[in-house]
Amino acid sequence: MENVAKTIDHSLLRPELTLDEVRAGCALAARYDVASVCVRPCDVPEAAALLRGTGVLVGTVAGFPHGDATTATKVAEARRAVADGAAEIDMVLNIGRLRSGDLTTVEADIRAVVDAVDGATVKVILENAYLTDAEKVAGCEAAERAGAHYVKTSTGFAPGGATMEDLRLMRAAVSPKVKIKAAGGVRTLDILLAMAAVGVTRFGATATAAILDDLASRS
């Protein structure tokens, strides 16, 4: 139970969430002892205060969900988040520049955020629904060159989310030191376990309670 729980980033990113809903989500994350909550940037101070001492990390997003903010804006978002208590940053790479073949800009954008956060974990969201397989591979390779710790499939706000095919492709595209995060459609324990079997070590999920309750019922 603990091993599976510590692969989950409980997602609290929907724009309409109230403060009470964010607080309830943090309480759920603490109760199940997941890896982290991934909250909106404005919620980082609240989440950090609520989860201090629990062992549940606070993560947030930069350049979310479209990836088209300037590098300076992403850097400022990431620095502010770390100052507010975030330990992990899920940044969206510049999707349009990746599709244009401008890998120099894509890599520099990622590296600037990695360099700005002074050792915090950086996960790079590719948003695979908009990319060809070649672009997915190029994005993963750029993220590794830039020093990112994870490559991630999706924001959860695009037309498609994580697929087994994409996860296998991403795992093959980076070295073992770069980890894989699946997000978008991770709604059941069986899906999570199947993805873990191909090398995924972190999952963005809103169905955290259902997944872990199912696991408890099987043990």
PDB file of C-alpha atoms in Angstrom:
ATOM      1  CA  MET A   1       0.000   0.000   0.000  1.00  0.00           C
ATOM      2  CA  GLU A   2       2.754   2.424   0.976  1.00  0.00           C
ATOM      3  CA  ASN A   3       4.774   1.679  -2.151  1.00  0.00           C
ATOM      4  CA  VAL A   4       1.849   2.397  -4.463  1.00  0.00           C
ATOM      5  CA  ALA A   5       0.729   5.475  -2.529  1.00  0.00           C
ATOM      6  CA  LYS A   6       4.201   6.960  -2.862  1.00  0.00           C
ATOM      7  CA  THR A   7       3.926   6.840  -6.668  1.00  0.00           C
ATOM      8  CA  ILE A   8       0.909   9.185  -6.700  1.00  0.00           C
ATOM      9  CA  ASP A   9       0.841  12.963  -7.064  1.00  0.00           C
ATOM     10  CA  HIS A  10      -2.679  13.873  -5.985  1.00  0.00           C
ATOM     11  CA  SER A  11      -3.810  16.472  -8.504  1.00  0.00           C
ATOM     12  CA  LEU A  12      -5.625  19.630  -7.386  1.00  0.00           C
ATOM     13  CA  LEU A  13      -5.321  21.728 -10.533  1.00  0.00           C
ATOM     14  CA  ARG A  14      -8.845  22.347 -11.774  1.00  0.00           C
ATOM     15  CA  PRO A  15      -9.391  26.100 -12.069  1.00  0.00           C
ATOM     16  CA  GLU A  16     -12.738  26.075 -10.280  1.00  0.00           C
ATOM     17  CA  LEU A  17     -11.529  24.435  -7.053  1.00  0.00           C
ATOM     18  CA  THR A  18     -12.397  26.386  -3.926  1.00  0.00           C
ATOM     19  CA  LEU A  19     -10.041  26.790  -0.994  1.00  0.00           C
ATOM     20  CA  ASP A  20     -12.116  24.324   0.981  1.00  0.00           C
ATOM     21  CA  GLU A  21     -11.740  21.772  -1.832  1.00  0.00           C
ATOM     22  CA  VAL A  22      -7.973  22.321  -1.899  1.00  0.00           C
ATOM     23  CA  ARG A  23      -7.824  21.862   1.873  1.00  0.00           C
ATOM     24  CA  ALA A  24      -9.868  18.669   1.619  1.00  0.00           C
ATOM     25  CA  GLY A  25      -7.554  17.403  -1.108  1.00  0.00           C
ATOM     26  CA  CYS A  26      -4.513  18.054   1.062  1.00  0.00           C
ATOM     27  CA  ALA A  27      -6.168  16.199   3.925  1.00  0.00           C
ATOM     28  CA  LEU A  28      -6.864  13.250   1.631  1.00  0.00           C
ATOM     29  CA  ALA A  29      -3.244  13.250   0.454  1.00  0.00           C
ATOM     30  CA  ALA A  30      -2.019  13.226   4.051  1.00  0.00           C
ATOM     31  CA  ARG A  31      -4.460  10.468   5.015  1.00  0.00           C
ATOM     32  CA  TYR A  32      -3.261   8.185   2.218  1.00  0.00           C
ATOM     33  CA  ASP A  33       0.377   9.319   2.555  1.00  0.00           C
ATOM     34  CA  VAL A  34       0.900   9.856  -1.163  1.00  0.00           C
ATOM     35  CA  ALA A  35       4.063  11.227  -2.735  1.00  0.00           C
ATOM     36  CA  SER A  36       2.766  14.756  -3.212  1.00  0.00           C
ATOM     37  CA  VAL A  37      -0.082  17.071  -3.974  1.00  0.00           C
ATOM     38  CA  CYS A  38       0.164  19.038  -7.205  1.00  0.00           C
ATOM     39  CA  VAL A  39      -1.656  22.296  -6.600  1.00  0.00           C
ATOM     40  CA  ARG A  40      -2.168  25.543  -8.466  1.00  0.00           C
ATOM     41  CA  PRO A  41       0.583  28.124  -7.855  1.00  0.00           C
ATOM     42  CA  CYS A  42      -1.723  30.302  -5.747  1.00  0.00           C
ATOM     43  CA  ASP A  43      -2.370  27.355  -3.413  1.00  0.00           C
ATOM     44  CA  VAL A  44       1.256  26.470  -2.648  1.00  0.00           C
ATOM     45  CA  PRO A  45       1.545  28.441   0.642  1.00  0.00           C
ATOM     46  CA  GLU A  46      -1.703  26.935   1.972  1.00  0.00           C
ATOM     47  CA  ALA A  47      -0.755  23.397   0.940  1.00  0.00           C
ATOM     48  CA  ALA A  48       2.754  23.749   2.383  1.00  0.00           C
ATOM     49  CA  ALA A  49       1.345  24.857   5.724  1.00  0.00           C
ATOM     50  CA  LEU A  50      -1.227  22.078   5.811  1.00  0.00           C
ATOM     51  CA  LEU A  51       1.213  19.312   4.855  1.00  0.00           C
ATOM     52  CA  ARG A  52       4.246  20.386   6.876  1.00  0.00           C
ATOM     53  CA  GLY A  53       5.544  17.384   8.803  1.00  0.00           C
ATOM     54  CA  THR A  54       3.361  14.827   7.006  1.00  0.00           C
ATOM     55  CA  GLY A  55       5.904  13.453   4.533  1.00  0.00           C
ATOM     56  CA  VAL A  56       3.685  14.524   1.617  1.00  0.00           C
ATOM     57  CA  LEU A  57       5.507  16.918  -0.705  1.00  0.00           C
ATOM     58  CA  VAL A  58       3.974  19.976  -2.332  1.00  0.00           C
ATOM     59  CA  GLY A  59       4.292  20.354  -6.080  1.00  0.00           C
ATOM     60  CA  THR A  60       2.949  22.910  -8.497  1.00  0.00           C
ATOM     61  CA  VAL A  61       3.029  23.878 -12.157  1.00  0.00           C
ATOM     62  CA  ALA A  62       4.783  26.422 -14.370  1.00  0.00           C
ATOM     63  CA  GLY A  63       3.776  27.513 -17.848  1.00  0.00           C
ATOM     64  CA  PHE A  64       0.565  25.581 -17.282  1.00  0.00           C
ATOM     65  CA  PRO A  65      -1.343  24.331 -19.192  1.00  0.00           C
ATOM     66  CA  HIS A  66      -0.233  25.622 -22.607  1.00  0.00           C
ATOM     67  CA  GLY A  67       3.538  25.938 -22.252  1.00  0.00           C
ATOM     68  CA  ASP A  68       3.612  29.200 -24.165  1.00  0.00           C
ATOM     69  CA  ALA A  69       4.636  31.582 -21.380  1.00  0.00           C
ATOM     70  CA  THR A  70       8.023  33.218 -21.805  1.00  0.00           C
ATOM     71  CA  THR A  71      10.995  31.556 -20.200  1.00  0.00           C
ATOM     72  CA  ALA A  72      11.306  34.489 -17.806  1.00  0.00           C
ATOM     73  CA  THR A  73       7.715  33.967 -16.684  1.00  0.00           C
ATOM     74  CA  LYS A  74       8.242  30.226 -16.122  1.00  0.00           C
ATOM     75  CA  VAL A  75      11.408  30.945 -14.152  1.00  0.00           C
ATOM     76  CA  ALA A  76       9.602  33.507 -11.995  1.00  0.00           C
ATOM     77  CA  GLU A  77       6.716  31.084 -11.379  1.00  0.00           C
ATOM     78  CA  ALA A  78       9.098  28.303 -10.405  1.00  0.00           C
ATOM     79  CA  ARG A  79      11.210  30.465  -8.092  1.00  0.00           C
ATOM     80  CA  ARG A  80       8.149  31.861  -6.349  1.00  0.00           C
ATOM     81  CA  ALA A  81       6.714  28.370  -5.902  1.00  0.00           C
ATOM     82  CA  VAL A  82       9.893  27.074  -4.280  1.00  0.00           C
ATOM     83  CA  ALA A  83      10.018  30.116  -2.013  1.00  0.00           C
ATOM     84  CA  ASP A  84       6.414  29.382  -1.016  1.00  0.00           C
ATOM     85  CA  GLY A  85       7.202  25.772  -0.106  1.00  0.00           C
ATOM     86  CA  ALA A  86       7.015  23.705  -3.304  1.00  0.00           C
ATOM     87  CA  ALA A  87       9.501  20.860  -3.662  1.00  0.00           C
ATOM     88  CA  GLU A  88       8.495  19.833  -7.190  1.00  0.00           C
ATOM     89  CA  ILE A  89       7.735  21.807 -10.356  1.00  0.00           C
ATOM     90  CA  ASP A  90       5.786  20.327 -13.269  1.00  0.00           C
ATOM     91  CA  MET A  91       6.556  22.661 -16.185  1.00  0.00           C
ATOM     92  CA  VAL A  92       5.025  22.535 -19.645  1.00  0.00           C
ATOM     93  CA  LEU A  93       7.633  22.760 -22.378  1.00  0.00           C
ATOM     94  CA  ASN A  94       7.076  25.117 -25.314  1.00  0.00           C
ATOM     95  CA  ILE A  95       4.831  22.883 -27.412  1.00  0.00           C
ATOM     96  CA  GLY A  96       4.730  25.155 -30.457  1.00  0.00           C
ATOM     97  CA  ARG A  97       8.517  25.513 -30.561  1.00  0.00           C
ATOM     98  CA  LEU A  98       8.913  21.745 -30.243  1.00  0.00           C
ATOM     99  CA  ARG A  99       6.517  21.205 -33.156  1.00  0.00           C
ATOM    100  CA  SER A 100       8.495  23.808 -35.116  1.00  0.00           C
ATOM    101  CA  GLY A 101      11.698  21.837 -34.623  1.00  0.00           C
ATOM    102  CA  ASP A 102      13.291  24.610 -32.535  1.00  0.00           C
ATOM    103  CA  LEU A 103      14.932  22.290 -30.039  1.00  0.00           C
ATOM    104  CA  THR A 104      17.474  24.903 -28.980  1.00  0.00           C
ATOM    105  CA  THR A 105      14.697  27.088 -27.586  1.00  0.00           C
ATOM    106  CA  VAL A 106      12.873  24.135 -26.028  1.00  0.00           C
ATOM    107  CA  GLU A 107      16.002  22.935 -24.248  1.00  0.00           C
ATOM    108  CA  ALA A 108      17.010  26.408 -23.068  1.00  0.00           C
ATOM    109  CA  ASP A 109      13.503  27.004 -21.683  1.00  0.00           C
ATOM    110  CA  ILE A 110      13.678  23.823 -19.608  1.00  0.00           C
ATOM    111  CA  ARG A 111      17.253  24.418 -18.468  1.00  0.00           C
ATOM    112  CA  ALA A 112      16.392  27.890 -17.225  1.00  0.00           C
ATOM    113  CA  VAL A 113      13.718  26.462 -14.916  1.00  0.00           C
ATOM    114  CA  VAL A 114      15.980  23.622 -13.731  1.00  0.00           C
ATOM    115  CA  ASP A 115      18.712  26.129 -12.916  1.00  0.00           C
ATOM    116  CA  ALA A 116      16.278  28.485 -11.179  1.00  0.00           C
ATOM    117  CA  VAL A 117      14.891  26.077  -8.590  1.00  0.00           C
ATOM    118  CA  ASP A 118      18.100  25.147  -6.785  1.00  0.00           C
ATOM    119  CA  GLY A 119      17.688  21.386  -6.605  1.00  0.00           C
ATOM    120  CA  ALA A 120      13.891  21.090  -6.568  1.00  0.00           C
ATOM    121  CA  THR A 121      12.524  18.287  -8.731  1.00  0.00           C
ATOM    122  CA  VAL A 122      11.538  19.361 -12.250  1.00  0.00           C
ATOM    123  CA  LYS A 123       9.086  17.328 -14.319  1.00  0.00           C
ATOM    124  CA  VAL A 124       8.692  18.329 -17.958  1.00  0.00           C
ATOM    125  CA  ILE A 125       5.225  17.957 -19.464  1.00  0.00           C
ATOM    126  CA  LEU A 126       5.284  17.208 -23.196  1.00  0.00           C
ATOM    127  CA  GLU A 127       1.501  17.243 -23.866  1.00  0.00           C
ATOM    128  CA  ASN A 128       1.694  14.213 -26.137  1.00  0.00           C
ATOM    129  CA  ALA A 129      -1.798  14.666 -27.604  1.00  0.00           C
ATOM    130  CA  TYR A 130      -0.374  17.373 -29.865  1.00  0.00           C
ATOM    131  CA  LEU A 131       2.883  15.638 -30.855  1.00  0.00           C
ATOM    132  CA  THR A 132       4.127  13.079 -33.344  1.00  0.00           C
ATOM    133  CA  ASP A 133       6.204  10.194 -32.033  1.00  0.00           C
ATOM    134  CA  ALA A 134       9.357  11.873 -33.350  1.00  0.00           C
ATOM    135  CA  GLU A 135       8.439  15.074 -31.503  1.00  0.00           C
ATOM    136  CA  LYS A 136       7.795  13.143 -28.293  1.00  0.00           C
ATOM    137  CA  VAL A 137      11.242  11.573 -28.513  1.00  0.00           C
ATOM    138  CA  ALA A 138      12.865  14.933 -29.308  1.00  0.00           C
ATOM    139  CA  GLY A 139      11.093  16.551 -26.358  1.00  0.00           C
ATOM    140  CA  CYS A 140      12.229  13.810 -23.992  1.00  0.00           C
ATOM    141  CA  GLU A 141      15.808  14.089 -25.202  1.00  0.00           C
ATOM    142  CA  ALA A 142      15.778  17.883 -24.826  1.00  0.00           C
ATOM    143  CA  ALA A 143      14.429  17.544 -21.270  1.00  0.00           C
ATOM    144  CA  GLU A 144      17.211  15.133 -20.338  1.00  0.00           C
ATOM    145  CA  ARG A 145      19.912  17.352 -21.831  1.00  0.00           C
ATOM    146  CA  ALA A 146      18.482  20.280 -19.850  1.00  0.00           C
ATOM    147  CA  GLY A 147      18.761  18.400 -16.556  1.00  0.00           C
ATOM    148  CA  ALA A 148      15.104  17.574 -15.890  1.00  0.00           C
ATOM    149  CA  HIS A 149      14.326  14.788 -13.441  1.00  0.00           C
ATOM    150  CA  TYR A 150      11.128  13.491 -15.072  1.00  0.00           C
ATOM    151  CA  VAL A 151       9.347  13.595 -18.402  1.00  0.00           C
ATOM    152  CA  LYS A 152       5.572  13.611 -18.164  1.00  0.00           C
ATOM    153  CA  THR A 153       2.897  12.727 -20.696  1.00  0.00           C
ATOM    154  CA  SER A 154       0.192  15.326 -20.265  1.00  0.00           C
ATOM    155  CA  THR A 155      -1.423  18.162 -18.346  1.00  0.00           C
ATOM    156  CA  GLY A 156      -4.785  16.410 -18.121  1.00  0.00           C
ATOM    157  CA  PHE A 157      -6.370  19.343 -19.973  1.00  0.00           C
ATOM    158  CA  ALA A 158      -5.600  18.310 -23.581  1.00  0.00           C
ATOM    159  CA  PRO A 159      -7.742  16.028 -25.804  1.00  0.00           C
ATOM    160  CA  GLY A 160      -5.780  12.948 -24.712  1.00  0.00           C
ATOM    161  CA  GLY A 161      -3.754  11.732 -21.765  1.00  0.00           C
ATOM    162  CA  ALA A 162      -1.290   8.966 -21.014  1.00  0.00           C
ATOM    163  CA  THR A 163      -1.201   5.900 -23.262  1.00  0.00           C
ATOM    164  CA  MET A 164       0.802   2.712 -22.916  1.00  0.00           C
ATOM    165  CA  GLU A 165       2.383   3.321 -26.324  1.00  0.00           C
ATOM    166  CA  ASP A 166       3.584   6.775 -25.338  1.00  0.00           C
ATOM    167  CA  LEU A 167       4.929   5.561 -22.013  1.00  0.00           C
ATOM    168  CA  ARG A 168       6.993   2.855 -23.683  1.00  0.00           C
ATOM    169  CA  LEU A 169       8.270   5.378 -26.212  1.00  0.00           C
ATOM    170  CA  MET A 170       9.228   7.866 -23.504  1.00  0.00           C
ATOM    171  CA  ARG A 171      10.934   5.229 -21.361  1.00  0.00           C
ATOM    172  CA  ALA A 172      13.061   4.225 -24.346  1.00  0.00           C
ATOM    173  CA  ALA A 173      13.865   7.845 -25.240  1.00  0.00           C
ATOM    174  CA  VAL A 174      15.643   8.755 -21.996  1.00  0.00           C
ATOM    175  CA  SER A 175      18.337   7.193 -19.853  1.00  0.00           C
ATOM    176  CA  PRO A 176      17.501   5.407 -16.594  1.00  0.00           C
ATOM    177  CA  LYS A 177      18.349   8.520 -14.562  1.00  0.00           C
ATOM    178  CA  VAL A 178      15.286  10.311 -15.994  1.00  0.00           C
ATOM    179  CA  LYS A 179      11.983   9.084 -14.597  1.00  0.00           C
ATOM    180  CA  ILE A 180       8.565   8.900 -16.241  1.00  0.00           C
ATOM    181  CA  LYS A 181       5.319  10.420 -14.965  1.00  0.00           C
ATOM    182  CA  ALA A 182       1.933   9.493 -16.417  1.00  0.00           C
ATOM    183  CA  ALA A 183      -0.996  11.889 -16.171  1.00  0.00           C
ATOM    184  CA  GLY A 184      -4.390  12.100 -17.792  1.00  0.00           C
ATOM    185  CA  GLY A 185      -6.587   9.016 -17.526  1.00  0.00           C
ATOM    186  CA  VAL A 186      -4.918   7.292 -14.559  1.00  0.00           C
ATOM    187  CA  ARG A 187      -8.221   6.448 -12.905  1.00  0.00           C
ATOM    188  CA  THR A 188      -7.968   2.823 -11.773  1.00  0.00           C
ATOM    189  CA  LEU A 189      -5.535   0.599  -9.921  1.00  0.00           C
ATOM    190  CA  ASP A 190      -5.256  -1.759 -12.899  1.00  0.00           C
ATOM    191  CA  ILE A 191      -4.234   1.098 -15.206  1.00  0.00           C
ATOM    192  CA  LEU A 192      -1.676   2.311 -12.669  1.00  0.00           C
ATOM    193  CA  LEU A 193      -0.174  -1.150 -12.251  1.00  0.00           C
ATOM    194  CA  ALA A 194       0.007  -1.723 -16.008  1.00  0.00           C
ATOM    195  CA  MET A 195       1.823   1.578 -16.449  1.00  0.00           C
ATOM    196  CA  ALA A 196       4.176   0.831 -13.577  1.00  0.00           C
ATOM    197  CA  ALA A 197       5.093  -2.410 -15.340  1.00  0.00           C
ATOM    198  CA  VAL A 198       6.504  -0.457 -18.296  1.00  0.00           C
ATOM    199  CA  GLY A 199       8.632   1.783 -16.122  1.00  0.00           C
ATOM    200  CA  VAL A 200       6.419   4.609 -14.846  1.00  0.00           C
ATOM    201  CA  THR A 201       7.302   5.663 -11.307  1.00  0.00           C
ATOM    202  CA  ARG A 202       4.977   8.627 -10.713  1.00  0.00           C
ATOM    203  CA  PHE A 203       1.311   9.173 -11.536  1.00  0.00           C
ATOM    204  CA  GLY A 204      -0.797  12.295 -11.586  1.00  0.00           C
ATOM    205  CA  ALA A 205      -4.268  11.344 -10.411  1.00  0.00           C
ATOM    206  CA  THR A 206      -7.501  12.764  -9.076  1.00  0.00           C
ATOM    207  CA  ALA A 207      -8.936   9.290  -8.376  1.00  0.00           C
ATOM    208  CA  THR A 208      -6.395   8.705  -5.603  1.00  0.00           C
ATOM    209  CA  ALA A 209      -8.855   7.450  -3.009  1.00  0.00           C
ATOM    210  CA  ALA A 210     -10.559   5.042  -5.412  1.00  0.00           C
ATOM    211  CA  ILE A 211      -7.213   3.620  -6.559  1.00  0.00           C
ATOM    212  CA  LEU A 212      -5.834   3.083  -3.065  1.00  0.00           C
ATOM    213  CA  ASP A 213      -9.114   1.836  -1.610  1.00  0.00           C
ATOM    214  CA  ASP A 214      -9.214  -0.756  -4.397  1.00  0.00           C
ATOM    215  CA  LEU A 215      -5.684  -1.822  -3.496  1.00  0.00           C
ATOM    216  CA  ALA A 216      -6.610  -2.135   0.188  1.00  0.00           C
ATOM    217  CA  SER A 217      -9.632  -4.263  -0.697  1.00  0.00           C
ATOM    218  CA  ARG A 218      -7.458  -6.716  -2.602  1.00  0.00           C
ATOM    219  CA  SER A 219      -4.891  -7.193   0.157  1.00  0.00           C
TER     220      SER A 219
END
